[in-house]
Coordinates of N, CA, C and O in Angstrom, one line a residue:
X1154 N 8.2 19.2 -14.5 CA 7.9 18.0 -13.8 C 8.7 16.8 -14.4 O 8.7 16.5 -15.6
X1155 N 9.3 16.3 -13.5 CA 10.1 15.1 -13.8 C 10.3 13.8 -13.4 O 11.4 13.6 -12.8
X1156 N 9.2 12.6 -13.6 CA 9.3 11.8 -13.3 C 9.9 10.4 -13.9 O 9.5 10.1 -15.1
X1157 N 10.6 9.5 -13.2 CA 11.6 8.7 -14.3 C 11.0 7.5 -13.6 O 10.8 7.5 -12.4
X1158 N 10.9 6.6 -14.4 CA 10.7 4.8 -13.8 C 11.5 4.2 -14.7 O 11.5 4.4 -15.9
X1159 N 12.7 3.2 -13.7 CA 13.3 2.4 -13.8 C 12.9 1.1 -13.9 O 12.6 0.6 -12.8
X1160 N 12.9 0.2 -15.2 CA 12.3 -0.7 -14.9 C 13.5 -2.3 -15.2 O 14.7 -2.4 -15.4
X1161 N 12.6 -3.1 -15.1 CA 14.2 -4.6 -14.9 C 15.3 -4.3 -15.8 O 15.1 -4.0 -16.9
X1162 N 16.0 -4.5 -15.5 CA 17.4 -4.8 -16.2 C 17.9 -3.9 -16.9 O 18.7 -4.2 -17.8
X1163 N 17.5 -2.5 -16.4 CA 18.0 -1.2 -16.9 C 18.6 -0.8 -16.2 O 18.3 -0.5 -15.0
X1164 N 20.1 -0.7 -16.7 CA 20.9 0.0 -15.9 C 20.8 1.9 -16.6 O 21.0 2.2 -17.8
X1165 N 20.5 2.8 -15.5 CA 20.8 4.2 -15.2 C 21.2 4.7 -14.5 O 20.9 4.9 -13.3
X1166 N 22.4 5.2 -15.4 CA 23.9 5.9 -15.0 C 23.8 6.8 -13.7 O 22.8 7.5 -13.8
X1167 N 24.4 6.8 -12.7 CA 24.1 7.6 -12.3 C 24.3 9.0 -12.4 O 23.6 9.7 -11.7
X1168 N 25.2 9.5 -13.1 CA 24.9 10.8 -13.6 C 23.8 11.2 -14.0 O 23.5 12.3 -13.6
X1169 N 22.7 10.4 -14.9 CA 21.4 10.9 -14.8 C 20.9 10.8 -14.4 O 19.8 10.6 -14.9
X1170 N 20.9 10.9 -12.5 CA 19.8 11.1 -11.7 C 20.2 12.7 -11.3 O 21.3 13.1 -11.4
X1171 N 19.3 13.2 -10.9 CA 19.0 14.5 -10.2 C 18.9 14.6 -8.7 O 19.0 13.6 -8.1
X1172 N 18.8 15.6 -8.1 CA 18.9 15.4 -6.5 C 17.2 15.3 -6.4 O 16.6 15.4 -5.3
X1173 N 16.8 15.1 -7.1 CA 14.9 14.7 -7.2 C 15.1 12.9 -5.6 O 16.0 12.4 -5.1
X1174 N 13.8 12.8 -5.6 CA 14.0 11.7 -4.0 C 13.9 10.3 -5.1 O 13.4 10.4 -6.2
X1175 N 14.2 9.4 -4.7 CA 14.6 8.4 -5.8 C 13.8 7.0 -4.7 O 14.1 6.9 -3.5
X1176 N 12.6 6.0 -5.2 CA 12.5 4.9 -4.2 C 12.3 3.9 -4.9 O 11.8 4.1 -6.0
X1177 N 12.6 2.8 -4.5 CA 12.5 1.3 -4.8 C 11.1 0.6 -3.9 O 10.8 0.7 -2.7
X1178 N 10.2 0.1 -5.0 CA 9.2 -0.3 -4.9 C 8.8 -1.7 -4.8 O 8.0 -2.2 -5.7
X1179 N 9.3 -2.4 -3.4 CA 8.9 -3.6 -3.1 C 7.9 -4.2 -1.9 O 7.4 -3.7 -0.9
X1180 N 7.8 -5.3 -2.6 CA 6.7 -6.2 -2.5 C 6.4 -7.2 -3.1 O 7.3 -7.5 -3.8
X1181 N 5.3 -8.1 -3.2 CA 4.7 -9.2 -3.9 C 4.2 -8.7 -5.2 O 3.3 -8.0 -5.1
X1182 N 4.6 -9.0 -6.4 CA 4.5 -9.1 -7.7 C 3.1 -9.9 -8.1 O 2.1 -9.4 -8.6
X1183 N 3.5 -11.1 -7.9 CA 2.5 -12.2 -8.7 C 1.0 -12.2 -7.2 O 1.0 -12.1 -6.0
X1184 N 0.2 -12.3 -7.9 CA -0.7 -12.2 -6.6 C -1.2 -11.0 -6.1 O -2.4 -11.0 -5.7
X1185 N -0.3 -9.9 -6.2 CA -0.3 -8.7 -5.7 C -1.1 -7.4 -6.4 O -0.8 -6.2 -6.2
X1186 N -2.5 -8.2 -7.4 CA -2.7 -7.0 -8.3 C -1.4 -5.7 -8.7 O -0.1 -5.8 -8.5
X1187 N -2.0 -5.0 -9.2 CA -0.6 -3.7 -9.9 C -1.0 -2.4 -8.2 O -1.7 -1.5 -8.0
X1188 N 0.1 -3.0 -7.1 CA 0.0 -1.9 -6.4 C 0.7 -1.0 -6.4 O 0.5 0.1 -5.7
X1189 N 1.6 -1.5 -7.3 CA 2.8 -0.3 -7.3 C 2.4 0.5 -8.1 O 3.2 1.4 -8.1
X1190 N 1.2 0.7 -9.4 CA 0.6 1.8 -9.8 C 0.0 2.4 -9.1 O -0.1 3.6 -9.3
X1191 N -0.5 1.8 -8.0 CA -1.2 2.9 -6.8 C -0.4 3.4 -6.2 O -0.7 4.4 -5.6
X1192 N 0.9 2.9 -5.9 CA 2.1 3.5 -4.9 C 2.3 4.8 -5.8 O 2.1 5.9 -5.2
X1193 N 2.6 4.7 -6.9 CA 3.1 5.7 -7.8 C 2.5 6.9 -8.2 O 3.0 8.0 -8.4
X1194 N 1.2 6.5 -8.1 CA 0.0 7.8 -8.1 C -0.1 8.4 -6.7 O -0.8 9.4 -6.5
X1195 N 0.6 7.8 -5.8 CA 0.2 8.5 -4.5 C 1.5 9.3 -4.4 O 1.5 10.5 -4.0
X1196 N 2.5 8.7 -4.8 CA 3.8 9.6 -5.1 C 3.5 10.7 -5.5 O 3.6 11.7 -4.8
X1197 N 3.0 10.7 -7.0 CA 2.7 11.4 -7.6 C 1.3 12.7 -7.2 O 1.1 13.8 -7.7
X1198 N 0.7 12.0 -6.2 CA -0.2 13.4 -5.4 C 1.0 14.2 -4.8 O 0.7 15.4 -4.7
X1199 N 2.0 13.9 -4.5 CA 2.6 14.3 -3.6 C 3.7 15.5 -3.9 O 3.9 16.5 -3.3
X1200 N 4.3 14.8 -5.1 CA 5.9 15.3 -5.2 C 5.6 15.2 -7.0 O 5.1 14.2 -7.5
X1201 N 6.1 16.5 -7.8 CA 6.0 16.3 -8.6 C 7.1 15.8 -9.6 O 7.0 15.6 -10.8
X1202 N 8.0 15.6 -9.0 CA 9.6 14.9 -9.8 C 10.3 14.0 -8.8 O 10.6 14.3 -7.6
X1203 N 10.4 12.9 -9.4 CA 11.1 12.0 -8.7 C 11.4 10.5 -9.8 O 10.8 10.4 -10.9
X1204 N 12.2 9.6 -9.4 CA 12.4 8.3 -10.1 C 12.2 7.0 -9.0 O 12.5 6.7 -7.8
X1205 N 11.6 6.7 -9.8 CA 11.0 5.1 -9.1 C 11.4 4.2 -9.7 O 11.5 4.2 -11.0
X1206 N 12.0 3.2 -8.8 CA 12.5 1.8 -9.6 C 11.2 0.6 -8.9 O 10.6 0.4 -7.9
X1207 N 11.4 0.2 -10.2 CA 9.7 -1.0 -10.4 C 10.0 -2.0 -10.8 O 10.0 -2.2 -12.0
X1208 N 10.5 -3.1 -9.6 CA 10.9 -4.8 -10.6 C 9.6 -5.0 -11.2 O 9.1 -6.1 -10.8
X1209 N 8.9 -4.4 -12.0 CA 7.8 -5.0 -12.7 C 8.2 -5.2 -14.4 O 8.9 -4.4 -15.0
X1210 N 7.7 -6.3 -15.1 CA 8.2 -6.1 -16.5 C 6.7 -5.6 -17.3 O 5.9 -6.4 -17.9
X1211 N 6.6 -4.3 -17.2 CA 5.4 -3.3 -18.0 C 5.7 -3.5 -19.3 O 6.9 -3.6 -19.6
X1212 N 4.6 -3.6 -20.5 CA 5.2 -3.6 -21.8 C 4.2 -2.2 -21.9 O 3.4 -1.6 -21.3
X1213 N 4.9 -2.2 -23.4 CA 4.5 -0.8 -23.9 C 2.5 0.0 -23.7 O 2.1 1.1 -23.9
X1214 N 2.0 -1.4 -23.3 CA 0.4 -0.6 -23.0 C 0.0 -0.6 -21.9 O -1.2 -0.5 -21.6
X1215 N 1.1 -0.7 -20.8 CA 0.8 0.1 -19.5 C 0.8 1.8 -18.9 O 1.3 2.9 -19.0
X1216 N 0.4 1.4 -18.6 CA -0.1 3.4 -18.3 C 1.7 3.9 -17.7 O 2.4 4.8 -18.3
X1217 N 2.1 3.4 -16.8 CA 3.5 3.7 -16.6 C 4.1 3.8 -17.4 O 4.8 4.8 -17.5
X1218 N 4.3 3.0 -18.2 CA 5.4 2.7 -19.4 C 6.0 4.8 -19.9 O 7.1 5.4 -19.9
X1219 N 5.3 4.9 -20.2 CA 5.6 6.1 -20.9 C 6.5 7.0 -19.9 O 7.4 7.7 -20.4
X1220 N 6.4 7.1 -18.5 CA 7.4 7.4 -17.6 C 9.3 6.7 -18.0 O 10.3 7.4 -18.0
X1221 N 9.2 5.3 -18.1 CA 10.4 4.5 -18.2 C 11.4 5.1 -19.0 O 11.2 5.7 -20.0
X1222 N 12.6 4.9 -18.4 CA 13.6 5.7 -19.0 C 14.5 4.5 -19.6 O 14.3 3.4 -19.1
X1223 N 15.6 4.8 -20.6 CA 16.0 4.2 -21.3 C 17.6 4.0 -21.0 O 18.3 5.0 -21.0
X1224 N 18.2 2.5 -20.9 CA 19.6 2.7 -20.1 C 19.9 1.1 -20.7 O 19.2 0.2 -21.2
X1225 N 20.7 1.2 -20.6 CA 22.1 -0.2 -20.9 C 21.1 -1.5 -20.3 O 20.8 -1.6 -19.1
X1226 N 20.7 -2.3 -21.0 CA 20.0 -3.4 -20.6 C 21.2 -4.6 -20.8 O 20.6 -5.7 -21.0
X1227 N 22.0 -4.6 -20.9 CA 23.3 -5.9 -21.0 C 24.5 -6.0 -20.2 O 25.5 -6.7 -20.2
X1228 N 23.8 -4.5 -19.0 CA 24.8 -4.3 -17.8 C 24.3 -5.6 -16.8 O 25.1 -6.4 -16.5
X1229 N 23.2 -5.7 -16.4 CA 22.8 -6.4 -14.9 C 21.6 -7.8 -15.9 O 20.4 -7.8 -16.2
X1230 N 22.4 -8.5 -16.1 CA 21.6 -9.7 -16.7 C 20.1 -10.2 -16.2 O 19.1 -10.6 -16.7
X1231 N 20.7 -10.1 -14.9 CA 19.4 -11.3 -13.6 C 18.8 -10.2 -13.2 O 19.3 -9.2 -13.0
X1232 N 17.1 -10.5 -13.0 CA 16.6 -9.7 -12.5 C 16.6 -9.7 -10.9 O 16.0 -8.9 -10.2
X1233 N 17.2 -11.0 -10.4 CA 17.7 -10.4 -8.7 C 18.6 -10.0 -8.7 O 18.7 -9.5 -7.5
X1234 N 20.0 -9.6 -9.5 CA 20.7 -9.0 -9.6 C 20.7 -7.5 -9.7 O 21.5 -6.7 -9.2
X1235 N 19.4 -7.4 -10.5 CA 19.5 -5.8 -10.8 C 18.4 -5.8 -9.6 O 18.5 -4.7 -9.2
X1236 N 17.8 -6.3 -9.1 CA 16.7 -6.0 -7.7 C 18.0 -5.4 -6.8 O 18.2 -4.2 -6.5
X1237 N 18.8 -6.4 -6.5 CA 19.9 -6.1 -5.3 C 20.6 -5.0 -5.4 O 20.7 -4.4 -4.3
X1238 N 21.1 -4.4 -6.3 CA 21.7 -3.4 -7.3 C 21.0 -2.2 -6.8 O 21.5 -1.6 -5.8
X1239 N 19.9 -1.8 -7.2 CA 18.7 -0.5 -6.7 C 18.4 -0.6 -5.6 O 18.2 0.5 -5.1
X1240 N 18.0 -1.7 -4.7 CA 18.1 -1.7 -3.5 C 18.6 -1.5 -3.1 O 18.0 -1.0 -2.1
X1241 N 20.0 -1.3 -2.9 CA 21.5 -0.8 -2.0 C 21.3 0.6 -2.5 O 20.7 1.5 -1.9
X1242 N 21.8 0.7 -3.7 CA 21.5 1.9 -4.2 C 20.8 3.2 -3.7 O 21.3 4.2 -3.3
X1243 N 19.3 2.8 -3.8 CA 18.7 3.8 -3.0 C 18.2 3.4 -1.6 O 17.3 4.2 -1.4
X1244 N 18.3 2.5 -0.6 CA 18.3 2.9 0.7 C 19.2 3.6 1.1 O 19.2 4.2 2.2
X1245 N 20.8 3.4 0.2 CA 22.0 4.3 1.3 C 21.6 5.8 0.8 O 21.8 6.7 1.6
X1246 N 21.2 6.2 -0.3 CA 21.0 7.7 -0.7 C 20.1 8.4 0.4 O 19.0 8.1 0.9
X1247 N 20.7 9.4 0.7 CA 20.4 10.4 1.1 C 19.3 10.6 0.6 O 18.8 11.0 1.6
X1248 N 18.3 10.8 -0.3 CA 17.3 11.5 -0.8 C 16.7 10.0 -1.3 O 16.0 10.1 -2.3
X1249 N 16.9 8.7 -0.8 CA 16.4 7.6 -1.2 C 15.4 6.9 -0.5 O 15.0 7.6 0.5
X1250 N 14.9 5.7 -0.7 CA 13.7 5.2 -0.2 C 13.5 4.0 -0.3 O 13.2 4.1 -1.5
X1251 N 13.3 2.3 0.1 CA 12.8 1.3 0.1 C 11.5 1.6 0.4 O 11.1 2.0 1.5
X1252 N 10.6 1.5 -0.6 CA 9.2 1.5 0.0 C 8.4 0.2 -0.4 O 7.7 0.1 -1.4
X1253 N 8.6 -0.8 0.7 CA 8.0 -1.8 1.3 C 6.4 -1.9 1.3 O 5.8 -1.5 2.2
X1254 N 5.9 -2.3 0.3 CA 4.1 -2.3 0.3 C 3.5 -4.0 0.6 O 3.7 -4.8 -0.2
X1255 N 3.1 -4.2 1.5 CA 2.8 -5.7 1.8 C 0.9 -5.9 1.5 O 0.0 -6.2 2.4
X1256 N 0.6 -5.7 0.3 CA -0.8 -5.8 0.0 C -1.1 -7.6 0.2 O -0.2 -8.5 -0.1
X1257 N -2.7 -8.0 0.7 CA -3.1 -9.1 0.8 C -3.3 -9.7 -0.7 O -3.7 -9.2 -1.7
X1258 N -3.0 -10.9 -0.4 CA -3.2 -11.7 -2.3 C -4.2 -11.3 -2.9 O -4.9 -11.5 -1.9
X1259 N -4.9 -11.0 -3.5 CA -5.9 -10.9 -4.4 C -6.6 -12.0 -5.0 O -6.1 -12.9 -5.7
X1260 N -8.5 -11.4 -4.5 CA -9.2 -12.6 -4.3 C -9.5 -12.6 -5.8 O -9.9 -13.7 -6.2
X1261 N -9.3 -11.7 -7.1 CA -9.6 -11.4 -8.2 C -8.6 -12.3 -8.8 O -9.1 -13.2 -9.5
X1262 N -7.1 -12.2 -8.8 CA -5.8 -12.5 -9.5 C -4.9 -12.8 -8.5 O -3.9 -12.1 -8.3
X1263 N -5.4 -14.4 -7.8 CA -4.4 -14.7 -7.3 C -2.9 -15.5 -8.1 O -2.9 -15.9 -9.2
X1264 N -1.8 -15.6 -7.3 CA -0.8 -16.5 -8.0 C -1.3 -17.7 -8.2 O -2.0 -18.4 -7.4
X1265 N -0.8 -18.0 -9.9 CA -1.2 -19.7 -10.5 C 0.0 -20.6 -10.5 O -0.1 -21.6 -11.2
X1266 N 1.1 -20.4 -9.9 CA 2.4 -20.9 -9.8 C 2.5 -21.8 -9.1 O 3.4 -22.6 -9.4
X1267 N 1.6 -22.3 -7.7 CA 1.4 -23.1 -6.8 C 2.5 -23.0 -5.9 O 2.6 -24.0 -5.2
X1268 N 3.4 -21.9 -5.8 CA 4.6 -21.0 -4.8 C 3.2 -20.4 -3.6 O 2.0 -20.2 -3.6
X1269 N 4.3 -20.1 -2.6 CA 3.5 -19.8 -1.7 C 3.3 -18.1 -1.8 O 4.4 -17.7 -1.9
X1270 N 2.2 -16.8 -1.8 CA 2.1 -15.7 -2.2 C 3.7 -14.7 -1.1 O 4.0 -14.7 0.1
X1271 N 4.0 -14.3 -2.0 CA 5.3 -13.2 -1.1 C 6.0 -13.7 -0.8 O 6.4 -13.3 0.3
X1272 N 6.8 -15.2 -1.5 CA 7.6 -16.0 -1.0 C 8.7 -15.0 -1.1 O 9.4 -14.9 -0.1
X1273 N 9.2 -14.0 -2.1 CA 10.4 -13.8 -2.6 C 10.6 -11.9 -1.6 O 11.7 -11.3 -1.5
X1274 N 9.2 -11.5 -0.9 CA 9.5 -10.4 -0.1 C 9.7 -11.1 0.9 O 10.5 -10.6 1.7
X1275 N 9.3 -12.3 1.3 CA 9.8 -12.2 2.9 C 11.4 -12.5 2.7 O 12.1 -11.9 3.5
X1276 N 11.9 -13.4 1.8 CA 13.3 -13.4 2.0 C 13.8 -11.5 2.1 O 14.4 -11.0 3.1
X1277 N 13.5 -10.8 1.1 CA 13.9 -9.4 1.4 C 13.8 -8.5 2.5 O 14.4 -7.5 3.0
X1278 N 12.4 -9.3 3.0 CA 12.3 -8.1 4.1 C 13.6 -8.9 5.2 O 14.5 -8.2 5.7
X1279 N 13.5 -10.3 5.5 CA 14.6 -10.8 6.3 C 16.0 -10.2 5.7 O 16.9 -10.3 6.5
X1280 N 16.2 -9.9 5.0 CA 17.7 -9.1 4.2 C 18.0 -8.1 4.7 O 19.1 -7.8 5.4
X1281 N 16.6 -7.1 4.4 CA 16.7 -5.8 4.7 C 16.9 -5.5 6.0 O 17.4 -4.4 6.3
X1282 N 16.4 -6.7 7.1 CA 16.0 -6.2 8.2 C 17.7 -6.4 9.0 O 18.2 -5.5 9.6
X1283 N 18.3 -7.7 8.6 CA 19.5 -7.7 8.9 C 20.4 -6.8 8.4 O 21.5 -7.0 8.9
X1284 N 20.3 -5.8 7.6 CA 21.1 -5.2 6.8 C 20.8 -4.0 7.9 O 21.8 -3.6 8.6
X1285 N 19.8 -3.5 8.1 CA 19.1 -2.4 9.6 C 20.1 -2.8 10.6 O 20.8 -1.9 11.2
X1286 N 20.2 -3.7 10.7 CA 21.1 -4.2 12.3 C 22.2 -3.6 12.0 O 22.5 -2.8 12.8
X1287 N 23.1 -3.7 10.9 CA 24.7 -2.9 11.2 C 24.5 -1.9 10.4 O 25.6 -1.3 10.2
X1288 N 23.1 -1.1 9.6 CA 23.7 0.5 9.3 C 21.7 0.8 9.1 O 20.9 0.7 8.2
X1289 N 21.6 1.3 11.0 CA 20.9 1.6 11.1 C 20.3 2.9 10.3 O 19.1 3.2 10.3
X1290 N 21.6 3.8 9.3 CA 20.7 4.6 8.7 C 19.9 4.5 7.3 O 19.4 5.3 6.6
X1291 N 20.0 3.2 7.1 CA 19.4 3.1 5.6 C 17.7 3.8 5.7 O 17.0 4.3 6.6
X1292 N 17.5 3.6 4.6 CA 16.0 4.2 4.2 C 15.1 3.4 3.7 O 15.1 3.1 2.5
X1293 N 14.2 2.9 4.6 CA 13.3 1.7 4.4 C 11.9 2.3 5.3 O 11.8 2.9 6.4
X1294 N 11.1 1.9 4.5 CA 9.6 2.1 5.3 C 8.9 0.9 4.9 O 8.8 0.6 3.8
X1295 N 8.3 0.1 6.2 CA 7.5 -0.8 5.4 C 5.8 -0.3 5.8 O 5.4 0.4 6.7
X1296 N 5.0 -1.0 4.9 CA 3.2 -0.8 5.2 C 2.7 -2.1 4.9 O 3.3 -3.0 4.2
X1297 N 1.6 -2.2 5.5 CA 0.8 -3.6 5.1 C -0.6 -3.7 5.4 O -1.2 -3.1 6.4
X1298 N -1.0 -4.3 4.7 CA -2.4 -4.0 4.6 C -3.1 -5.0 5.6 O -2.6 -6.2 5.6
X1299 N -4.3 -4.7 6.7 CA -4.7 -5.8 8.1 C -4.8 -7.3 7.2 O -5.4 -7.4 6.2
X1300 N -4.1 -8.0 7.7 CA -4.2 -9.6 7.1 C -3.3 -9.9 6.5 O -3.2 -11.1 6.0
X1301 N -2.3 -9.0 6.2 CA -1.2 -9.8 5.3 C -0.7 -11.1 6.1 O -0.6 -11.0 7.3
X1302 N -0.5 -12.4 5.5 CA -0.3 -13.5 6.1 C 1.2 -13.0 6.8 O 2.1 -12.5 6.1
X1303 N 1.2 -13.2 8.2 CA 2.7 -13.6 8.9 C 2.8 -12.0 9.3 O 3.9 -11.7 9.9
X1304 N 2.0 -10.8 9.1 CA 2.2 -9.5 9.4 C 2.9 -9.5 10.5 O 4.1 -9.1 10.4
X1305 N 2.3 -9.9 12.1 CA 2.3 -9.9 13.0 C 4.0 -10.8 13.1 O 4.8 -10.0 13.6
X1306 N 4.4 -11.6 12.8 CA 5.6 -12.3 12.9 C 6.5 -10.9 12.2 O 7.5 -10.4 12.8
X1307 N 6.2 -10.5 11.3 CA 7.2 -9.9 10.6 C 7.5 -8.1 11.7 O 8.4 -7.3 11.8
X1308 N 6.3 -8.1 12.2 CA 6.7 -6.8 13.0 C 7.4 -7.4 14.7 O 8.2 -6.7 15.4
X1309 N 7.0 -8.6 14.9 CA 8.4 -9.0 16.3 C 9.6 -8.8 15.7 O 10.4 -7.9 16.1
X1310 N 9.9 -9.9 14.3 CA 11.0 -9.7 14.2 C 12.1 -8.7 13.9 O 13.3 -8.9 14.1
X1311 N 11.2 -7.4 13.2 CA 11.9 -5.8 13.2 C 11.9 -5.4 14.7 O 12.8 -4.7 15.1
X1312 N 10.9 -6.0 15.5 CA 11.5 -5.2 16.8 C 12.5 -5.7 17.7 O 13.2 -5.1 18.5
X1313 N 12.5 -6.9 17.4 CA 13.3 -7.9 18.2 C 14.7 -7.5 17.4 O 15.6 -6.8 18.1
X1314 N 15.0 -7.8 16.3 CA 16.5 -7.4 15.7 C 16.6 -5.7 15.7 O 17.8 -5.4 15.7
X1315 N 16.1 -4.8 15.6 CA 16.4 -3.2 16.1 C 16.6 -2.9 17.5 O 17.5 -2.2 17.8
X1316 N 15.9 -3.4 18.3 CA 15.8 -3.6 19.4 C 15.0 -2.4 19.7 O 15.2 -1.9 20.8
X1317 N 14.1 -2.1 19.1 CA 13.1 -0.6 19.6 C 11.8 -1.2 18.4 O 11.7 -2.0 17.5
X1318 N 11.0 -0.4 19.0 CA 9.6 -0.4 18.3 C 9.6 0.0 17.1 O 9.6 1.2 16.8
X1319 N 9.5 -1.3 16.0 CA 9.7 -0.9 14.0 C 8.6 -0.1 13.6 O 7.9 -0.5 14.5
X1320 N 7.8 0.7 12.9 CA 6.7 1.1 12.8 C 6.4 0.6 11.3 O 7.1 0.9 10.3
X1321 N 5.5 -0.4 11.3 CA 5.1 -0.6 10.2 C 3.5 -0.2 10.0 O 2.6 -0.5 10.8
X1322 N 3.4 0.5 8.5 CA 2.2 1.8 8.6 C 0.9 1.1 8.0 O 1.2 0.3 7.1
X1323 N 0.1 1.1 8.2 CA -1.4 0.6 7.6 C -2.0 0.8 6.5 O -3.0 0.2 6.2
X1324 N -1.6 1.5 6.1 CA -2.1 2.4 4.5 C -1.4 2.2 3.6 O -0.5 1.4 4.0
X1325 N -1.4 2.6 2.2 CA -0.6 2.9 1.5 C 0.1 4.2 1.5 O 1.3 4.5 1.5
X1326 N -1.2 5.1 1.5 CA -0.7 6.5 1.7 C 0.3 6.8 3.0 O 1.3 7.6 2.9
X1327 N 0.0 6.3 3.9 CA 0.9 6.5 5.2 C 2.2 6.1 5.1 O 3.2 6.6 5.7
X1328 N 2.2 4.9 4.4 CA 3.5 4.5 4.0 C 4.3 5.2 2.5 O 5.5 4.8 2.2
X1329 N 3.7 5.9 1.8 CA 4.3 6.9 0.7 C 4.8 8.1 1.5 O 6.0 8.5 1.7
X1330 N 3.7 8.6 2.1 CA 4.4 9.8 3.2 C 5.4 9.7 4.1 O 6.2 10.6 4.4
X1331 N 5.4 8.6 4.7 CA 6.6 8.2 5.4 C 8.0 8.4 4.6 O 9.1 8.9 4.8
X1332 N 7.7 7.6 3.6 CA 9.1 7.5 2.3 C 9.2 9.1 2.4 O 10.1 9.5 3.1
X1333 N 8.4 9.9 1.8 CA 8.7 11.3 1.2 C 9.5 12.1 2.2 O 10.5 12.8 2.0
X1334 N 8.9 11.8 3.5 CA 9.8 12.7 4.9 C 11.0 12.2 4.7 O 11.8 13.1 4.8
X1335 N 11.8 10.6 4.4 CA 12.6 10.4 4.9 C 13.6 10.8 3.7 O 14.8 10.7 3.9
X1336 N 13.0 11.2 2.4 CA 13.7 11.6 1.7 C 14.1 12.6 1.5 O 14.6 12.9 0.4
X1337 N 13.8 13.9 3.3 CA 13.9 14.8 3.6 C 13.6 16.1 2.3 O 14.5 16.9 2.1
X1338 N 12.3 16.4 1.5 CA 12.0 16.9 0.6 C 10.8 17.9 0.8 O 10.3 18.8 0.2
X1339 N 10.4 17.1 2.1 CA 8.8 17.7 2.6 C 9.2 19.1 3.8 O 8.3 19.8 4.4

């Protein structure tokens, strides 16, 4: 079993990836409780080897941590740099994945920044979605949980620039299994 998490500002080579399914784990950070530990454990029901990239900065007493692999941290300075970087990366792979989680702010640990919550996914999802328009085969799945603010805006605008019906999934789990089919492994 082999699983690798890539975490900020780590650059990994690509020679050490494997033909294992490889996804990029976006969404809202601040605000967003740790959903990308739950994204990851549902991975992990699923598929027993794979590498996940996590703009999250985990220190050594997070339960993920011990997955993170170790790579050139003085290659990609900025962490929107290295976001953009793994994003291209693995939506063009073949055995890759954008997996898009749009969890509601949390009434426990909302953002104390006084920023508006998911200011920095919606610019991505508007990225991603134009980036859909001239190479319809990238590898993107989005999910969102009932109430995410602007949900409803953000699924016109996938249908309206595809010009077909975007399917954005309700679950979390429905949106990990979506990722895993398109990483053709299931």
């Amino acid at each position: 079993m082999t699983i690798k998490i890539i975490l900020p500002k780590t650059y990994y080579e690509d020679k050490n990836y494997s033909d294992d399914p490889v996804f990029f784990l976006a969404g809202p950070i601040k605000g967003g409780e740790d959903w990308q530990q739950k994204c990851f454990n549902e991975l992990k029901k699923h598929i027993n080897a794979f590498t996940v990239v996590i703009p999250c900065t985990y220190d050594s007493n997070h339960n993920l941590f011990v997955y993170r692999v170790s790579g050139d941290e003085n290659i990609i300075h900025r962490q929107t740099l290295w976001e953009r970087y793994y994003l291209k990366k693995v939506a063009e792979r073949k055995n890759g994945c954008i997996i898009f989680w749009l969890p509601c702010e949390s009434k426990l640990n909302p953002r104390k920044d006084g920023s508006p919550y998911a200011r920095d996914t919606y610019g991505e999802l508007g990225e991603w979605r134009g980036r859909m328009i001239n190479n319809p085969d990238l590898h993107i799945v989005i999910g969102a949980e009932s109430g995410f603010p602007g949900l409803s805006q953000i699924q016109v605008n996938f249908n309206d620039a595809l010009q077909k019906e975007f399917s954005i999934l309700n679950s979390l789990q429905e949106t990990v299994l979506a990722a895993i089919k398109i990483t053709s492994i299931v």
